[in-house]
mmCIF file of C-alpha atoms in Angstrom:
data_model
loop_
_atom_site.group_PDB
_atom_site.id
_atom_site.type_symbol
_atom_site.label_atom_id
_atom_site.label_comp_id
_atom_site.label_asym_id
_atom_site.label_seq_id
_atom_site.Cartn_x
_atom_site.Cartn_y
_atom_site.Cartn_z
ATOM 1 C CA UNK S 1 76.492 3.292 -77.548
ATOM 2 C CA UNK S 2 76.000 0.753 -80.336
ATOM 3 C CA UNK S 3 72.354 1.784 -80.582
ATOM 4 C CA UNK S 4 73.605 5.176 -81.805
ATOM 5 C CA UNK S 5 76.122 3.730 -84.241
ATOM 6 C CA UNK S 6 79.172 4.345 -82.041
ATOM 7 C CA UNK S 7 81.779 1.697 -81.243
ATOM 8 C CA UNK S 8 84.383 1.894 -78.451
ATOM 9 C CA UNK S 9 82.767 5.040 -77.080
ATOM 10 C CA UNK S 10 84.879 5.321 -73.925
ATOM 11 C CA UNK S 11 88.068 4.854 -75.904
ATOM 12 C CA UNK S 12 86.897 7.768 -78.028
ATOM 13 C CA UNK S 13 86.193 9.859 -74.919
ATOM 14 C CA UNK S 14 89.748 9.346 -73.652
ATOM 15 C CA UNK S 15 91.183 10.056 -77.086
ATOM 16 C CA UNK S 16 89.096 13.200 -77.528
ATOM 17 C CA UNK S 17 90.182 14.504 -74.124
ATOM 18 C CA UNK S 18 93.842 13.902 -74.982
ATOM 19 C CA UNK S 19 93.446 15.676 -78.318
ATOM 20 C CA UNK S 20 91.842 18.732 -76.738
ATOM 21 C CA UNK S 21 94.363 19.269 -73.934
ATOM 22 C CA UNK S 22 97.347 18.894 -76.283
ATOM 23 C CA UNK S 23 98.894 22.363 -76.817
ATOM 24 C CA UNK S 24 97.849 24.008 -80.061
ATOM 25 C CA UNK S 25 97.432 27.471 -81.619
ATOM 26 C CA UNK S 26 93.797 27.860 -80.548
ATOM 27 C CA UNK S 27 94.343 27.065 -76.873
ATOM 28 C CA UNK S 28 97.549 29.117 -76.767
ATOM 29 C CA UNK S 29 95.754 32.104 -78.250
ATOM 30 C CA UNK S 30 92.944 31.926 -75.693
ATOM 31 C CA UNK S 31 95.435 31.582 -72.825
ATOM 32 C CA UNK S 32 97.576 34.441 -74.121
ATOM 33 C CA UNK S 33 94.494 36.644 -74.555
ATOM 34 C CA UNK S 34 93.330 35.909 -71.009
ATOM 35 C CA UNK S 35 96.756 36.769 -69.585
ATOM 36 C CA UNK S 36 97.273 39.977 -71.570
ATOM 37 C CA UNK S 37 93.737 41.325 -72.054
ATOM 38 C CA UNK S 38 91.528 39.681 -69.446
ATOM 39 C CA UNK S 39 88.573 37.368 -69.202
ATOM 40 C CA UNK S 40 86.078 38.949 -71.618
ATOM 41 C CA UNK S 41 88.282 38.949 -74.766
ATOM 42 C CA UNK S 42 89.460 35.428 -73.906
ATOM 43 C CA UNK S 43 85.856 34.220 -73.664
ATOM 44 C CA UNK S 44 85.183 35.774 -77.067
ATOM 45 C CA UNK S 45 88.194 33.913 -78.433
ATOM 46 C CA UNK S 46 86.979 30.651 -76.903
ATOM 47 C CA UNK S 47 83.557 31.152 -78.501
ATOM 48 C CA UNK S 48 85.225 31.762 -81.867
ATOM 49 C CA UNK S 49 87.188 28.516 -81.566
ATOM 50 C CA UNK S 50 83.938 26.683 -80.825
ATOM 51 C CA UNK S 51 82.256 28.267 -83.863
ATOM 52 C CA UNK S 52 85.248 27.632 -86.119
ATOM 53 C CA UNK S 53 85.600 24.003 -85.094
ATOM 54 C CA UNK S 54 81.853 23.493 -85.569
ATOM 55 C CA UNK S 55 82.175 24.815 -89.127
ATOM 56 C CA UNK S 56 85.142 22.513 -89.813
ATOM 57 C CA UNK S 57 83.345 19.496 -88.345
ATOM 58 C CA UNK S 58 80.338 20.243 -90.548
ATOM 59 C CA UNK S 59 82.610 20.629 -93.573
ATOM 60 C CA UNK S 60 84.263 17.309 -92.823
ATOM 61 C CA UNK S 61 80.851 15.613 -92.719
ATOM 62 C CA UNK S 62 79.500 17.088 -95.964
ATOM 63 C CA UNK S 63 82.537 16.091 -98.004
ATOM 64 C CA UNK S 64 84.933 19.026 -97.951
ATOM 65 C CA UNK S 65 87.629 16.698 -96.609
ATOM 66 C CA UNK S 66 87.292 14.520 -99.713
ATOM 67 C CA UNK S 67 87.493 17.619 -101.909
ATOM 68 C CA UNK S 68 90.689 18.791 -100.193
ATOM 69 C CA UNK S 69 92.195 15.326 -100.532
ATOM 70 C CA UNK S 70 91.285 15.252 -104.232
ATOM 71 C CA UNK S 71 92.672 18.743 -104.908
ATOM 72 C CA UNK S 72 96.103 18.985 -103.266
ATOM 73 C CA UNK S 73 96.723 22.454 -104.735
ATOM 74 C CA UNK S 74 93.684 23.836 -102.927
ATOM 75 C CA UNK S 75 94.768 22.125 -99.720
ATOM 76 C CA UNK S 76 98.261 23.610 -100.109
ATOM 77 C CA UNK S 77 96.941 27.151 -100.587
ATOM 78 C CA UNK S 78 94.645 26.973 -97.566
ATOM 79 C CA UNK S 79 97.401 25.412 -95.470
ATOM 80 C CA UNK S 80 99.900 28.073 -96.556
ATOM 81 C CA UNK S 81 97.421 30.836 -95.716
ATOM 82 C CA UNK S 82 96.959 29.334 -92.266
ATOM 83 C CA UNK S 83 100.709 29.062 -91.756
ATOM 84 C CA UNK S 84 101.293 32.667 -92.812
ATOM 85 C CA UNK S 85 98.566 33.855 -90.454
ATOM 86 C CA UNK S 86 100.129 31.939 -87.580
ATOM 87 C CA UNK S 87 103.545 33.388 -88.451
ATOM 88 C CA UNK S 88 102.090 36.906 -88.568
ATOM 89 C CA UNK S 89 100.572 36.443 -85.117
ATOM 90 C CA UNK S 90 103.891 35.118 -83.804
ATOM 91 C CA UNK S 91 105.890 38.056 -85.188
ATOM 92 C CA UNK S 92 103.253 40.480 -83.914
ATOM 93 C CA UNK S 93 103.558 39.089 -80.386
ATOM 94 C CA UNK S 94 107.362 39.212 -80.497
ATOM 95 C CA UNK S 95 107.316 42.756 -81.888
ATOM 96 C CA UNK S 96 105.079 43.862 -79.026
ATOM 97 C CA UNK S 97 107.789 42.608 -76.652
ATOM 98 C CA UNK S 98 111.005 43.670 -78.382
ATOM 99 C CA UNK S 99 110.107 46.088 -81.160
ATOM 100 C CA UNK S 100 108.746 49.054 -79.225
ATOM 101 C CA UNK S 101 110.787 51.396 -77.053
ATOM 102 C CA UNK S 102 108.806 53.885 -75.018
ATOM 103 C CA UNK S 103 109.354 56.273 -72.183
ATOM 104 C CA UNK S 104 107.548 55.582 -68.950
ATOM 105 C CA UNK S 105 105.221 58.544 -69.583
ATOM 106 C CA UNK S 106 104.551 57.315 -73.104
ATOM 107 C CA UNK S 107 103.742 53.896 -71.774
ATOM 108 C CA UNK S 108 101.323 55.373 -69.233
ATOM 109 C CA UNK S 109 99.510 57.429 -71.882
ATOM 110 C CA UNK S 110 99.277 54.460 -74.228
ATOM 111 C CA UNK S 111 98.068 52.204 -71.430
ATOM 112 C CA UNK S 112 95.171 54.568 -70.715
ATOM 113 C CA UNK S 113 94.310 54.869 -74.405
ATOM 114 C CA UNK S 114 94.606 51.128 -75.006
ATOM 115 C CA UNK S 115 92.407 50.372 -71.989
ATOM 116 C CA UNK S 116 89.588 52.405 -73.499
ATOM 117 C CA UNK S 117 90.061 50.779 -76.889
ATOM 118 C CA UNK S 118 90.138 47.279 -75.426
ATOM 119 C CA UNK S 119 86.864 47.795 -73.618
ATOM 120 C CA UNK S 120 85.109 48.551 -76.911
ATOM 121 C CA UNK S 121 86.994 46.417 -79.432
ATOM 122 C CA UNK S 122 89.019 43.810 -77.523
ATOM 123 C CA UNK S 123 86.373 41.098 -77.506
ATOM 124 C CA UNK S 124 85.529 41.538 -81.198
ATOM 125 C CA UNK S 125 89.197 41.513 -82.176
ATOM 126 C CA UNK S 126 89.840 38.350 -80.157
ATOM 127 C CA UNK S 127 86.790 36.657 -81.709
ATOM 128 C CA UNK S 128 87.875 37.586 -85.236
ATOM 129 C CA UNK S 129 91.473 36.473 -84.728
ATOM 130 C CA UNK S 130 90.529 33.156 -83.123
ATOM 131 C CA UNK S 131 87.939 32.444 -85.825
ATOM 132 C CA UNK S 132 90.460 33.021 -88.619
ATOM 133 C CA UNK S 133 92.993 30.940 -86.712
ATOM 134 C CA UNK S 134 90.537 28.064 -86.492
ATOM 135 C CA UNK S 135 89.218 28.208 -90.058
ATOM 136 C CA UNK S 136 92.623 28.432 -91.757
ATOM 137 C CA UNK S 137 93.716 25.002 -90.576
ATOM 138 C CA UNK S 138 92.614 22.551 -93.303
ATOM 139 C CA UNK S 139 94.344 19.701 -91.490
ATOM 140 C CA UNK S 140 91.608 19.895 -88.867
ATOM 141 C CA UNK S 141 88.990 18.884 -91.447
ATOM 142 C CA UNK S 142 90.996 15.823 -92.456
ATOM 143 C CA UNK S 143 91.663 15.037 -88.796
ATOM 144 C CA UNK S 144 87.979 15.073 -87.871
ATOM 145 C CA UNK S 145 87.183 12.580 -90.629
ATOM 146 C CA UNK S 146 90.103 10.288 -89.784
ATOM 147 C CA UNK S 147 89.384 10.438 -86.044
ATOM 148 C CA UNK S 148 85.602 10.105 -86.068
ATOM 149 C CA UNK S 149 85.406 7.307 -88.644
ATOM 150 C CA UNK S 150 87.288 4.941 -86.320
ATOM 151 C CA UNK S 151 84.377 5.028 -83.867
ATOM 152 C CA UNK S 152 81.391 4.914 -86.244
ATOM 153 C CA UNK S 153 79.740 1.576 -86.989
ATOM 154 C CA UNK S 154 79.910 1.213 -90.807
ATOM 155 C CA UNK S 155 76.663 -0.792 -90.748
ATOM 156 C CA UNK S 156 74.735 2.058 -89.100
ATOM 157 C CA UNK S 157 72.677 3.809 -91.768
ATOM 158 C CA UNK S 158 72.114 7.303 -90.332
ATOM 159 C CA UNK S 159 75.783 8.282 -90.136
ATOM 160 C CA UNK S 160 74.948 11.824 -89.052
ATOM 161 C CA UNK S 161 73.720 10.598 -85.649
ATOM 162 C CA UNK S 162 77.028 9.118 -84.383
ATOM 163 C CA UNK S 163 78.926 11.931 -86.098
ATOM 164 C CA UNK S 164 76.854 14.509 -84.220
ATOM 165 C CA UNK S 165 77.328 12.737 -80.882
ATOM 166 C CA UNK S 166 81.090 12.403 -81.348
ATOM 167 C CA UNK S 167 81.328 16.052 -82.365
ATOM 168 C CA UNK S 168 79.298 17.134 -79.323
ATOM 169 C CA UNK S 169 81.619 15.229 -76.973
ATOM 170 C CA UNK S 170 84.685 16.793 -78.588
ATOM 171 C CA UNK S 171 83.201 20.286 -78.415
ATOM 172 C CA UNK S 172 82.228 19.781 -74.770
ATOM 173 C CA UNK S 173 85.841 18.975 -73.906
ATOM 174 C CA UNK S 174 87.026 21.872 -76.059
ATOM 175 C CA UNK S 175 84.895 24.582 -74.461
ATOM 176 C CA UNK S 176 85.544 23.177 -70.962
ATOM 177 C CA UNK S 177 89.303 23.278 -71.541
ATOM 178 C CA UNK S 178 89.182 26.779 -73.032
ATOM 179 C CA UNK S 179 87.121 28.032 -70.089
ATOM 180 C CA UNK S 180 89.709 26.541 -67.738
ATOM 181 C CA UNK S 181 92.511 28.297 -69.650
ATOM 182 C CA UNK S 182 90.535 31.543 -69.568
ATOM 183 C CA UNK S 183 90.185 31.356 -65.788
ATOM 184 C CA UNK S 184 93.830 30.367 -65.389
ATOM 185 C CA UNK S 185 95.001 33.194 -67.627
ATOM 186 C CA UNK S 186 92.770 35.809 -66.008
ATOM 187 C CA UNK S 187 94.124 34.848 -62.581
ATOM 188 C CA UNK S 188 97.673 35.035 -63.943
ATOM 189 C CA UNK S 189 96.981 38.557 -65.230
ATOM 190 C CA UNK S 190 97.371 39.956 -61.714
ATOM 191 C CA UNK S 191 100.754 38.277 -61.271
ATOM 192 C CA UNK S 192 101.902 39.466 -64.698
ATOM 193 C CA UNK S 193 100.952 43.037 -63.789
ATOM 194 C CA UNK S 194 103.274 42.848 -60.774
ATOM 195 C CA UNK S 195 106.144 41.173 -62.628
ATOM 196 C CA UNK S 196 106.685 42.646 -66.129
ATOM 197 C CA UNK S 197 109.600 40.264 -66.749
ATOM 198 C CA UNK S 198 107.181 37.355 -66.439
ATOM 199 C CA UNK S 199 104.943 38.878 -69.118
ATOM 200 C CA UNK S 200 107.936 39.382 -71.406
ATOM 201 C CA UNK S 201 109.068 35.789 -70.960
ATOM 202 C CA UNK S 202 105.561 34.413 -71.503
ATOM 203 C CA UNK S 203 104.936 36.464 -74.643
ATOM 204 C CA UNK S 204 108.321 35.459 -76.030
ATOM 205 C CA UNK S 205 107.513 31.780 -75.503
ATOM 206 C CA UNK S 206 104.039 32.098 -77.046
ATOM 207 C CA UNK S 207 105.328 34.088 -80.019
ATOM 208 C CA UNK S 208 107.992 31.452 -80.620
ATOM 209 C CA UNK S 209 105.434 28.648 -80.384
ATOM 210 C CA UNK S 210 103.205 30.364 -82.935
ATOM 211 C CA UNK S 211 106.148 30.521 -85.343
ATOM 212 C CA UNK S 212 106.850 26.848 -84.640
ATOM 213 C CA UNK S 213 103.228 25.908 -85.351
ATOM 214 C CA UNK S 214 103.337 27.995 -88.540
ATOM 215 C CA UNK S 215 106.373 26.118 -89.819
ATOM 216 C CA UNK S 216 104.859 22.780 -88.872
ATOM 217 C CA UNK S 217 101.573 23.569 -90.632
ATOM 218 C CA UNK S 218 103.279 24.613 -93.868
ATOM 219 C CA UNK S 219 106.046 22.004 -94.000
ATOM 220 C CA UNK S 220 104.318 18.835 -92.765
#
């Protein structure tokens, strides 16, 4: 791939694959959405992650990463906003598990009402949440620069060409992985419907992980 300004391309491919399959807020959100709401909202969330990451990759190329590095206060505010949003999602998930006490009849009525609402608004809500989740992680911008630059030939003049190719490979792995998680989660939805305790345990774990990611984002 030297003709396109890329060095050690296959090393990059392995590294990009490892980065994508590592657990993170975006993939957890898509999986959780698939398990609790079904395939369509999860696909909307996956699309939002793709859009958000594309925006961040573009920002990293045009110099936003340098701006964030030069203005630590701005970086801190964006990072804090992202951490608070993650924490809010985590508490919201945990509250849905432990904070509501309903009668069986009340649960049935709410299930019917929520089903109608989800059909009309579930996909949009998942897209919006996943997009905010993706865009409020300023570390991703710095990561893209630090990761991509290792595989770009400094002597190659048109830097946008290798940058675009590397970004396309990363996004291919990303959408493939998110589609896999969507299918996995949608299949798990049937099992969760039969075993409510499994849903409670899974939501507790995901809510806790979101809080963990929030603390890591703010404190690192």
